[in-house]
CSV table of C-alpha atoms in Angstrom, one decimal:
chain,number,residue,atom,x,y,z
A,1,UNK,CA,107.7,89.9,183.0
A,2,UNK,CA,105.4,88.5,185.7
A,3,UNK,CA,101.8,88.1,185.0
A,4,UNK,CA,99.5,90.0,187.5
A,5,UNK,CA,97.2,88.8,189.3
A,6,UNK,CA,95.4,91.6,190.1
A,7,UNK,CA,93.9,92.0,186.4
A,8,UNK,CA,92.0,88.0,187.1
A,9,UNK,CA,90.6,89.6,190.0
A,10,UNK,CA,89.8,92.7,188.0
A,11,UNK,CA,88.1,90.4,185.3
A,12,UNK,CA,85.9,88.4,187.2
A,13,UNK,CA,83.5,91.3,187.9
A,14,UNK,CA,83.5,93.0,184.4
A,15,UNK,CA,83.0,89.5,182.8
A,16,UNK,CA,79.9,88.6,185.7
A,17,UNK,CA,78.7,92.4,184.8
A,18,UNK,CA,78.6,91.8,181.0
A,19,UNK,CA,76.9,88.5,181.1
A,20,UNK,CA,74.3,90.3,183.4
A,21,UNK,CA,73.7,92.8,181.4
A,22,UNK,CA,73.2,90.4,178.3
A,23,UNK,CA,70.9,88.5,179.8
A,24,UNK,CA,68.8,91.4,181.0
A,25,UNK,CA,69.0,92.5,177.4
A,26,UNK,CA,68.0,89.3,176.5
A,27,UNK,CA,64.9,88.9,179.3
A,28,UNK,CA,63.5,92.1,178.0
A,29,UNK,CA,63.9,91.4,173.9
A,30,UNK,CA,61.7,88.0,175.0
A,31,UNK,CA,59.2,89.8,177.7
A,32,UNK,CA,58.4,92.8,174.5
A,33,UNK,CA,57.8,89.4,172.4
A,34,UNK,CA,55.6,87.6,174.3
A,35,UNK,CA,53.8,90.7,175.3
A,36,UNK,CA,53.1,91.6,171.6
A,37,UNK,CA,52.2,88.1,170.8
A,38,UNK,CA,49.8,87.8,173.3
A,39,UNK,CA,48.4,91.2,172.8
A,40,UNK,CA,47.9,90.2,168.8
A,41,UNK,CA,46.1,87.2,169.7
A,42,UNK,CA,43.5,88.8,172.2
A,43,UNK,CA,43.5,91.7,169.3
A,44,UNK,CA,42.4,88.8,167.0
A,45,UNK,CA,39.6,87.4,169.6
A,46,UNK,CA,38.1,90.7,170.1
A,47,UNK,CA,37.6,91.4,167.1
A,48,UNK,CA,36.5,87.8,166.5
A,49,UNK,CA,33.8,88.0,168.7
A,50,UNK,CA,32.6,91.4,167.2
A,51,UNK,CA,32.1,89.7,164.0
A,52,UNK,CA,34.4,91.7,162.3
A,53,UNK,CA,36.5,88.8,160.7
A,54,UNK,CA,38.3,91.1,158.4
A,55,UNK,CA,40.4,92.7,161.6
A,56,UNK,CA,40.6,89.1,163.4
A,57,UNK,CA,42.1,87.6,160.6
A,58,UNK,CA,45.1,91.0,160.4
A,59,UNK,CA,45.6,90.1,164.0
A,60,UNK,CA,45.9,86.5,163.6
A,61,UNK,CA,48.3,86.7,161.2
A,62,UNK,CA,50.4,89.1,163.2
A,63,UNK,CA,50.3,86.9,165.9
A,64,UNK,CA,51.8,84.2,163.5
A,65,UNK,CA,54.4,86.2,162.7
A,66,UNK,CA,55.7,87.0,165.7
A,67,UNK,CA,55.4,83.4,167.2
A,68,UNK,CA,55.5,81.2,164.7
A,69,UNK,CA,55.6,77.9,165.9
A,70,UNK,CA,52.3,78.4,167.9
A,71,UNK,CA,50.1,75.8,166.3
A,72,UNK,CA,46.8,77.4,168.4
A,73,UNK,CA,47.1,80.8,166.5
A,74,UNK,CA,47.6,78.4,162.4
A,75,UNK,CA,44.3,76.8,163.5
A,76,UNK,CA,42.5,79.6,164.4
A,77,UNK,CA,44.0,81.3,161.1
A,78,UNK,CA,42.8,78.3,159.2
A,79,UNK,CA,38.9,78.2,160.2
A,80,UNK,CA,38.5,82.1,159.6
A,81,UNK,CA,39.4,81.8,156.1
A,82,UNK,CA,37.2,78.6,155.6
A,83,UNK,CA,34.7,80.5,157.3
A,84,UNK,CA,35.3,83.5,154.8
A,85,UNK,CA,35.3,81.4,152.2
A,86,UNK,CA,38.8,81.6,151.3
A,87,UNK,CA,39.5,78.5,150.9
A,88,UNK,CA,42.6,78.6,149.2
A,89,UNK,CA,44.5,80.2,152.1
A,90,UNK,CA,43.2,77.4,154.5
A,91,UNK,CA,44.3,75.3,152.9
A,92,UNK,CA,47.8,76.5,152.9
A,93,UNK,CA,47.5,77.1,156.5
A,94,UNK,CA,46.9,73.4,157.5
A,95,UNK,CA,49.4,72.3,154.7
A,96,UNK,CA,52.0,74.1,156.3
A,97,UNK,CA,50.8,72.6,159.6
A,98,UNK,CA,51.4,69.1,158.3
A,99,UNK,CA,54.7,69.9,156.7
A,100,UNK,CA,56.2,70.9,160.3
A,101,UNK,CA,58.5,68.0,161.3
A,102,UNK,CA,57.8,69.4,165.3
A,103,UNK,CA,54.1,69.3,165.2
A,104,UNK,CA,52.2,66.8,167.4
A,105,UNK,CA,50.6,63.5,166.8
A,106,UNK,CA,47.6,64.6,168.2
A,107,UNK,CA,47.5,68.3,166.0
A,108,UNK,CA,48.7,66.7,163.3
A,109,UNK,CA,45.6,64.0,162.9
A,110,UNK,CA,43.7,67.8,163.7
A,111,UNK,CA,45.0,69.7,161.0
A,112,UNK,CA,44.6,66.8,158.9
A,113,UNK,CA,40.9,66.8,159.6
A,114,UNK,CA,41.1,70.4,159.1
A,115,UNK,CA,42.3,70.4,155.8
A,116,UNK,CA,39.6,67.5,154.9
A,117,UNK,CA,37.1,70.1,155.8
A,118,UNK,CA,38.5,72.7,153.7
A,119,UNK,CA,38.5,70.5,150.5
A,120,UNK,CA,34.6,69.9,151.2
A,121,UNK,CA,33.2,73.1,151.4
A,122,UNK,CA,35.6,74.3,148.3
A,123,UNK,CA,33.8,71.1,146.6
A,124,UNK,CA,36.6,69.2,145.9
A,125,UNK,CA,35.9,66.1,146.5
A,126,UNK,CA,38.4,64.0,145.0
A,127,UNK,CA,40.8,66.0,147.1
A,128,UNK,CA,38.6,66.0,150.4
A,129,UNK,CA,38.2,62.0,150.0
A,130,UNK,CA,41.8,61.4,149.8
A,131,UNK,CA,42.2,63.5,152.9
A,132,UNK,CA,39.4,61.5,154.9
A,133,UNK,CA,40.8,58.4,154.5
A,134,UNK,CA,43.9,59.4,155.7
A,135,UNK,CA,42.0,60.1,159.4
A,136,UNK,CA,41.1,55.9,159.7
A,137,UNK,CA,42.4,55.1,163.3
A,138,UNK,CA,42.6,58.8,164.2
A,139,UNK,CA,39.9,60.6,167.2
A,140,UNK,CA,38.3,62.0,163.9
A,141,UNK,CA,37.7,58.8,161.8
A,142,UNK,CA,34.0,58.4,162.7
A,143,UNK,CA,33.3,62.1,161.4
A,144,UNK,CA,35.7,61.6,158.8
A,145,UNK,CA,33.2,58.2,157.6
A,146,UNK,CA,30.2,60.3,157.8
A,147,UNK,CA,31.7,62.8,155.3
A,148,UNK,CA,33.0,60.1,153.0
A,149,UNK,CA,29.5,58.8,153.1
A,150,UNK,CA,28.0,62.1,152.0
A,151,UNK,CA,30.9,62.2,149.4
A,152,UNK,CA,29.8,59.2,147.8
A,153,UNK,CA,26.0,59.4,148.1
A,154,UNK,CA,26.5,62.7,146.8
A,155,UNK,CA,28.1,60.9,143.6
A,156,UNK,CA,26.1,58.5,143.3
A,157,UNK,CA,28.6,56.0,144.0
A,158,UNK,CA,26.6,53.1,146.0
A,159,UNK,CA,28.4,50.2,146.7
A,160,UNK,CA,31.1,52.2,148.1
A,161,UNK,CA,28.4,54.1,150.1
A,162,UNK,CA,27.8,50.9,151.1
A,163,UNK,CA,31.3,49.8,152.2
A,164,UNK,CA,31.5,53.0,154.2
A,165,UNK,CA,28.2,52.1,155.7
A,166,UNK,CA,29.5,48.9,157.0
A,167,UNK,CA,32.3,49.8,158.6
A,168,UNK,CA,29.7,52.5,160.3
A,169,UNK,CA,27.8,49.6,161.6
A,170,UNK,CA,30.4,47.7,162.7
A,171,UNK,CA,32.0,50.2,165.2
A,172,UNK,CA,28.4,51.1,166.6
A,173,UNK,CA,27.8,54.1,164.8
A,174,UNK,CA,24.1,53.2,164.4
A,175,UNK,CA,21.6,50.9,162.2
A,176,UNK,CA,22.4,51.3,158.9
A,177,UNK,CA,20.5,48.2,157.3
A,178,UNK,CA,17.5,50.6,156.1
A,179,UNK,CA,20.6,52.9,154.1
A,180,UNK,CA,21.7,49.7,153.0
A,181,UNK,CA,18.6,48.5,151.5
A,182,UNK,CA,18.2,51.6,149.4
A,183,UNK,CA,21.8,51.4,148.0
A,184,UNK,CA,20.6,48.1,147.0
A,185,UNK,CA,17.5,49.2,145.3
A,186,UNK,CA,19.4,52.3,143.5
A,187,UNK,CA,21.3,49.6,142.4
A,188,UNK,CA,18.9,47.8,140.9
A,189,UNK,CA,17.2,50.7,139.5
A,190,UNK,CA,20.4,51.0,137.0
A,191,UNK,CA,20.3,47.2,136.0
A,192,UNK,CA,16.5,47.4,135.9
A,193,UNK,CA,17.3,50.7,133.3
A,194,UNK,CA,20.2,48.3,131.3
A,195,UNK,CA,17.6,46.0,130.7
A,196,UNK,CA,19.3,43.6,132.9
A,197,UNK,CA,15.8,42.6,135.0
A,198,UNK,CA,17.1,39.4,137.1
A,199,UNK,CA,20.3,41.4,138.5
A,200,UNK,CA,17.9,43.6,139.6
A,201,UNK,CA,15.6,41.1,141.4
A,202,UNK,CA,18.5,40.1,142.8
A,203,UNK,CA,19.6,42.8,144.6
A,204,UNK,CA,16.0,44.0,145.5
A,205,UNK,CA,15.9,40.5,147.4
A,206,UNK,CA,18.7,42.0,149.2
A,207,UNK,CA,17.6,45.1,150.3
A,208,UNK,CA,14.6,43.5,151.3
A,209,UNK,CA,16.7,40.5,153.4
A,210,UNK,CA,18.6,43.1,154.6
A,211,UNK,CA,15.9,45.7,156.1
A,212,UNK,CA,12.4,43.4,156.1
A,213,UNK,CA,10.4,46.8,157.5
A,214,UNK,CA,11.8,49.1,154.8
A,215,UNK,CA,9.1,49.7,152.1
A,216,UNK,CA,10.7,50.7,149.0
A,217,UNK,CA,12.4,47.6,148.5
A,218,UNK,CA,9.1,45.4,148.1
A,219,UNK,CA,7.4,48.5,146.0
A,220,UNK,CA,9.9,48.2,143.6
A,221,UNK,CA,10.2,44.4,143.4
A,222,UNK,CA,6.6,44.6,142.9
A,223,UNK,CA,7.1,47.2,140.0
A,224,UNK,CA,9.9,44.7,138.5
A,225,UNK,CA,7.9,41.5,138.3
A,226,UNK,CA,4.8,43.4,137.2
A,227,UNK,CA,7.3,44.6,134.3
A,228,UNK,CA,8.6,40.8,133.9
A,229,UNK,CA,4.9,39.5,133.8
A,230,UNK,CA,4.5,37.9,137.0
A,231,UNK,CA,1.5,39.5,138.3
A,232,UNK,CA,0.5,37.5,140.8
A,233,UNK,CA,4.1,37.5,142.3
A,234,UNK,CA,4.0,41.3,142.3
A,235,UNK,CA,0.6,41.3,144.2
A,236,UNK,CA,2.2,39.1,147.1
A,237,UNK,CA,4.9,41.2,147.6
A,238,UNK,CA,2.8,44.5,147.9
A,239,UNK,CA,0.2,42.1,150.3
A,240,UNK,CA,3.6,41.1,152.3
A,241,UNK,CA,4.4,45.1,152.5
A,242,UNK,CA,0.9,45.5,154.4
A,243,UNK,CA,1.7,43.5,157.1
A,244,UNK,CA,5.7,44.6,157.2
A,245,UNK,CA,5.1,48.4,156.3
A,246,UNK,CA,1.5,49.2,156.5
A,247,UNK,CA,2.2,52.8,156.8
A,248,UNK,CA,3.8,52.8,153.1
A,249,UNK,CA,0.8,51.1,151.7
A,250,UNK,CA,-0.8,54.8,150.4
A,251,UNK,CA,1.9,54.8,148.1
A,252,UNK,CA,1.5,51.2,146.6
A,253,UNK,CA,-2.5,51.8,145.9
A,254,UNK,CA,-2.2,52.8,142.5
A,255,UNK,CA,-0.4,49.6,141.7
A,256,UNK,CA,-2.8,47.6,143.4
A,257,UNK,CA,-5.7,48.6,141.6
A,258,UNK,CA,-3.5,47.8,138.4
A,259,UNK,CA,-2.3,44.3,140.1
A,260,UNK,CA,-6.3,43.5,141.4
A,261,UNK,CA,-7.4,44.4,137.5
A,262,UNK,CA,-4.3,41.7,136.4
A,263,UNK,CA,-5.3,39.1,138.8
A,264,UNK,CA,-9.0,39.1,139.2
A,265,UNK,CA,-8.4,39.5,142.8
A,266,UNK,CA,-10.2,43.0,143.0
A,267,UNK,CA,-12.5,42.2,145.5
A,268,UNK,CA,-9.5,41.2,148.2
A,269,UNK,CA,-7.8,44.0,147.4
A,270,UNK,CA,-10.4,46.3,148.1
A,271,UNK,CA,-11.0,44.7,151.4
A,272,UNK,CA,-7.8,45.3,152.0
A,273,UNK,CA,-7.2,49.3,150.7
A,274,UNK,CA,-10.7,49.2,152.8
A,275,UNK,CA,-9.4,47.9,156.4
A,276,UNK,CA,-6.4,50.0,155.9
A,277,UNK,CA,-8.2,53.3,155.0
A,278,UNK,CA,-10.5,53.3,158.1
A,279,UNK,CA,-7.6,53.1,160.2
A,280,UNK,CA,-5.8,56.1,158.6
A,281,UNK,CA,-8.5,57.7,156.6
A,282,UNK,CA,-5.5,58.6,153.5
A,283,UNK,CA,-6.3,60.5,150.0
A,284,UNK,CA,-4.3,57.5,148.0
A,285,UNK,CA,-6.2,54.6,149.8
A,286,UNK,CA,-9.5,56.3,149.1
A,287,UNK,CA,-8.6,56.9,145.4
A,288,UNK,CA,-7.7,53.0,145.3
A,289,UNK,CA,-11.3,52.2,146.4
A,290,UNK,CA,-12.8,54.4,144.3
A,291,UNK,CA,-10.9,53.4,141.2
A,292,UNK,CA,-12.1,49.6,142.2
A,293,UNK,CA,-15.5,50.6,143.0
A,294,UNK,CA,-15.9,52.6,139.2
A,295,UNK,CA,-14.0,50.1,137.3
A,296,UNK,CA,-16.7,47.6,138.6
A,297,UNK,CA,-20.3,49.8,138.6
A,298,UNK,CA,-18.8,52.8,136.1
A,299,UNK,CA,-18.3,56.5,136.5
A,300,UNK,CA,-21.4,57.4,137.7
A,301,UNK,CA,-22.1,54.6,140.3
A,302,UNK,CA,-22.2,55.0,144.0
A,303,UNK,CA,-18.0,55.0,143.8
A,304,UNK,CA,-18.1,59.2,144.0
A,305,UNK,CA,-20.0,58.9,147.3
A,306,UNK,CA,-17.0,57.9,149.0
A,307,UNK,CA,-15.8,61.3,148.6
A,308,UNK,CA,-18.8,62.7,150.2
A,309,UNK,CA,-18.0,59.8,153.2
A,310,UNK,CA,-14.4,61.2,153.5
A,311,UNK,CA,-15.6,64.7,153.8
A,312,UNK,CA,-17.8,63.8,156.8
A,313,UNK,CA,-14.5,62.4,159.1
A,314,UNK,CA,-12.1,64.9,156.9
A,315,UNK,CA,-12.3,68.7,155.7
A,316,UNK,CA,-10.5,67.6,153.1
A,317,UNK,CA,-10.8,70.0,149.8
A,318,UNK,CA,-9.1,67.8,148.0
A,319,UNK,CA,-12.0,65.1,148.3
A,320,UNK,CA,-14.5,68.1,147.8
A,321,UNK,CA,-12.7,69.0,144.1
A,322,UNK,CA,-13.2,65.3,142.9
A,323,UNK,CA,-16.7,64.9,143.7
A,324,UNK,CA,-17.5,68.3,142.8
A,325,UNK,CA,-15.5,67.1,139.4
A,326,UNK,CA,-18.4,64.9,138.4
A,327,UNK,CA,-21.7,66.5,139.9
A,328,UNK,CA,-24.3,68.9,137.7
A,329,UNK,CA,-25.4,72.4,138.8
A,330,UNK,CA,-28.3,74.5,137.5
A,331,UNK,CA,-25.6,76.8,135.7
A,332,UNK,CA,-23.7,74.0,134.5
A,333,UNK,CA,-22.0,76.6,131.7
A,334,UNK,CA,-19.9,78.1,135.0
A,335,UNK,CA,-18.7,74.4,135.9
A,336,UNK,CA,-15.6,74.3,133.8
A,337,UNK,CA,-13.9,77.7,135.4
A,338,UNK,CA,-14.9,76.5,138.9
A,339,UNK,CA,-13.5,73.1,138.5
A,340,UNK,CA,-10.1,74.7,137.1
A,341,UNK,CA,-9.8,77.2,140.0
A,342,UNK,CA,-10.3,74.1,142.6
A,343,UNK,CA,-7.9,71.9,140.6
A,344,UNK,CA,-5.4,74.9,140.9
A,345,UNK,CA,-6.7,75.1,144.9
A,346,UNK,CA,-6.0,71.9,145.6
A,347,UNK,CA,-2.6,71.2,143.7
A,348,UNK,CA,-0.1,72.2,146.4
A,349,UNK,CA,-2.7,70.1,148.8
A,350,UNK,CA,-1.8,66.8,147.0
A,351,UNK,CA,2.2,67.3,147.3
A,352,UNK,CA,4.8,65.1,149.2
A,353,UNK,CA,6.6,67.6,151.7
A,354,UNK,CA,10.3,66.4,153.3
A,355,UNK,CA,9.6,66.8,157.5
A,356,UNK,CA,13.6,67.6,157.8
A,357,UNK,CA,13.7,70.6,155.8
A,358,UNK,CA,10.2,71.1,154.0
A,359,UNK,CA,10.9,70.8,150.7
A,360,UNK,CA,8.0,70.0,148.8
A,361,UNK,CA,7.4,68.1,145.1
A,362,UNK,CA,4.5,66.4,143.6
A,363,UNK,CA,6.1,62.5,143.9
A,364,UNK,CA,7.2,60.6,146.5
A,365,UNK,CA,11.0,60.9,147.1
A,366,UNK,CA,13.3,58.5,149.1
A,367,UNK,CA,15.6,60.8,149.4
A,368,UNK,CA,15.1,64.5,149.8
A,369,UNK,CA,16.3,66.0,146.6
A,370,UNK,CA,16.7,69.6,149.0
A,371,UNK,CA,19.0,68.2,151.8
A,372,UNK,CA,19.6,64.9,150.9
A,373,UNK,CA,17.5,62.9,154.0
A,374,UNK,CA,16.7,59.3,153.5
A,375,UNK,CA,13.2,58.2,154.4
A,376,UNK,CA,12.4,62.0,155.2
A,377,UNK,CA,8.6,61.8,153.2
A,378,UNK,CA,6.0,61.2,154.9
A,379,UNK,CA,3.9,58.5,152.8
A,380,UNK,CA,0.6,61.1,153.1
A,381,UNK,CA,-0.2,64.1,151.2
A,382,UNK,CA,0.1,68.0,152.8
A,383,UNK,CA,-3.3,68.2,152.6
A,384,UNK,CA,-3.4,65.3,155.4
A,385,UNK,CA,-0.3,66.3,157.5
């Protein structure tokens, strides 16, 4: 039988019609797709932008699900939950980012920042650590040192606070030498505690070598050799602080007046809580002279009148309470209430407060114990703020 040619010429069309078809078939199945992906996702921002997070985060995952391999749409997913506080499921969002063999160099260093992130604000920090150290020589590692250095202030861990530091310092991340010096002198604090006094000088000479202006290193080296005996040693140091951090000096006065008392040296030190107080006119430095001036004429010499001299540059109530404390009235019986409702007046007066966030206590604090600030106390009372 001969084969005819007529059906090859017949076949050519059908098979060209077919395929057509198909692929129309095909061009619309992928149009509907992209056209419900896209209308998911602008769902999702609407909604997003209303605040009404609940509805975004339906709409985000539907988006997922209908375009999968969109890596936008899992990051967007991932920061609403952390934002939610469900930290769990971002978590398995960016963990199924990094997983994907397809995924980026440059969104997979993101989404490993991103998972960082969500470790730290569910508070686990072992798991957050591990995570920032894996951004080193990424676009995120200076943010990701910054957190590490949180993490391990946080824990009380210094000297790797301090390695972090200085690898902060060395790529220009800013001074760190003051932070330094107080890891140094927390440091020594815990010797000092142990009983082990001459590691703790040790690395108080440190912090001071390493940041000469910072103050607390020289108030507590002072403290220390006072503590080993060596008053005369301490007194240097605190006369050394004058010139290097005379804005500190309020709160070495009290251990002044001890150290003048140790040394015979009160007169000096007078002259010097003296020169400094008519510069800045502050509460501690006029307690210092005042506690030098009674120890040498007594309690009711002419020491009280420096309260009345304080009042007369500064409406201070606090000053007005202590010489008030001592004075005599014609209805002296009444004294004893009056002086307890001005000692209860004036206590929130003699408080530290922290100028990054406000939080107020009765000592001095190096580091805010409210949000964590170094060198965030003003060395003055609220009353003289």
């Amino acid at each position: 039988m001969e084969f005819d040619l007529s059906w090859i010429l017949l076949g050519f069309p059908l098979a060209f019609g077919l395929g057509w078809l198909a692929s129309r078939f095909d061009l619309r199945q992928l149009r509907e797709e992209n056209r419900r992906a896209p209308k998911a996702y602008f769902k999702g921002l609407n909604y997003l932008l209303n605040e009404q997070q609940d509805q975004a985060i339906d709409a985000f995952i539907e988006a997922v699900q209908n375009d999968p391999d969109t890596s936008e749409l899992h990051f967007a997913l991932g920061n609403l939950f952390r934002r939610r506080g469900e930290y769990n499921r971002a978590v398995r969002v960016h963990e199924h980012l990094l997983s994907r063999g397809d995924l980026s160099r440059a969104d997979r260093e993101r989404a490993q920042h991103a998972l960082a992130l969500d470790f730290l604000k569910a508070g686990l920090l072992d798991r957050a650590e591990d995570a920032l150290r894996r951004l080193e020589d990424t676009p995120f590692e200076n943010q990701a040192r910054l957190a590490l250095l949180a993490i391990y202030e946080r824990s009380r861990d210094w000297p790797q606070a301090a390695a972090i530091a200085s690898k902060m310092q060395g790529s220009h991340q800013g001074d760190f030498g003051p932070r330094q010096a107080h890891y140094l002198c927390e440091q020594a604090l815990t010797h000092a505690a142990q009983g082990d006094l001459a590691a703790a000088q040790r690395q108080l000479e440190e912090a001071i070598a390493a940041a000469p202006a910072a103050p607390r290193a020289r108030i507590e080296l002072a403290r220390l050799l006072q503590r080993r005996g060596d008053a005369a040693g301490a007194l240097a140091t605190l006369l050394q602080l004058a010139d290097d951090a005379p804005i500190a000096l309020p709160l070495a006065a009290p251990l002044l007046v001890e150290l003048a008392g140790a040394t015979g040296r009160a007169a000096e030190v007078r002259a010097l809580l003296l020169r400094h107080y008519e510069q800045s006119h502050s509460l501690d430095l006029l307690e210092g002279i005042v506690a030098l001036d009674t120890a040498a004429a007594g309690p009711q010499g002419p020491a009280r009148e420096w309260y009345v001299r304080h009042l007369e540059t500064e409406p201070s109530l606090v000053a007005a309470a202590k010489w008030l404390a001592n004075e005599r009235f014609d209805h002296e019986e009444f004294h004893p209430q009056v002086q307890r409702a001005l000692d209860a007046a004036t206590k929130p007066l003699t408080r530290y407060r922290c100028a990054a966030c406000g939080f107020e206590a009765r000592q001095h604090f190096w580091q805010c114990p409210g949000c964590q600030s170094w060198d965030s106390y003003p060395a003055r009372r609220v009353e003289e703020l």
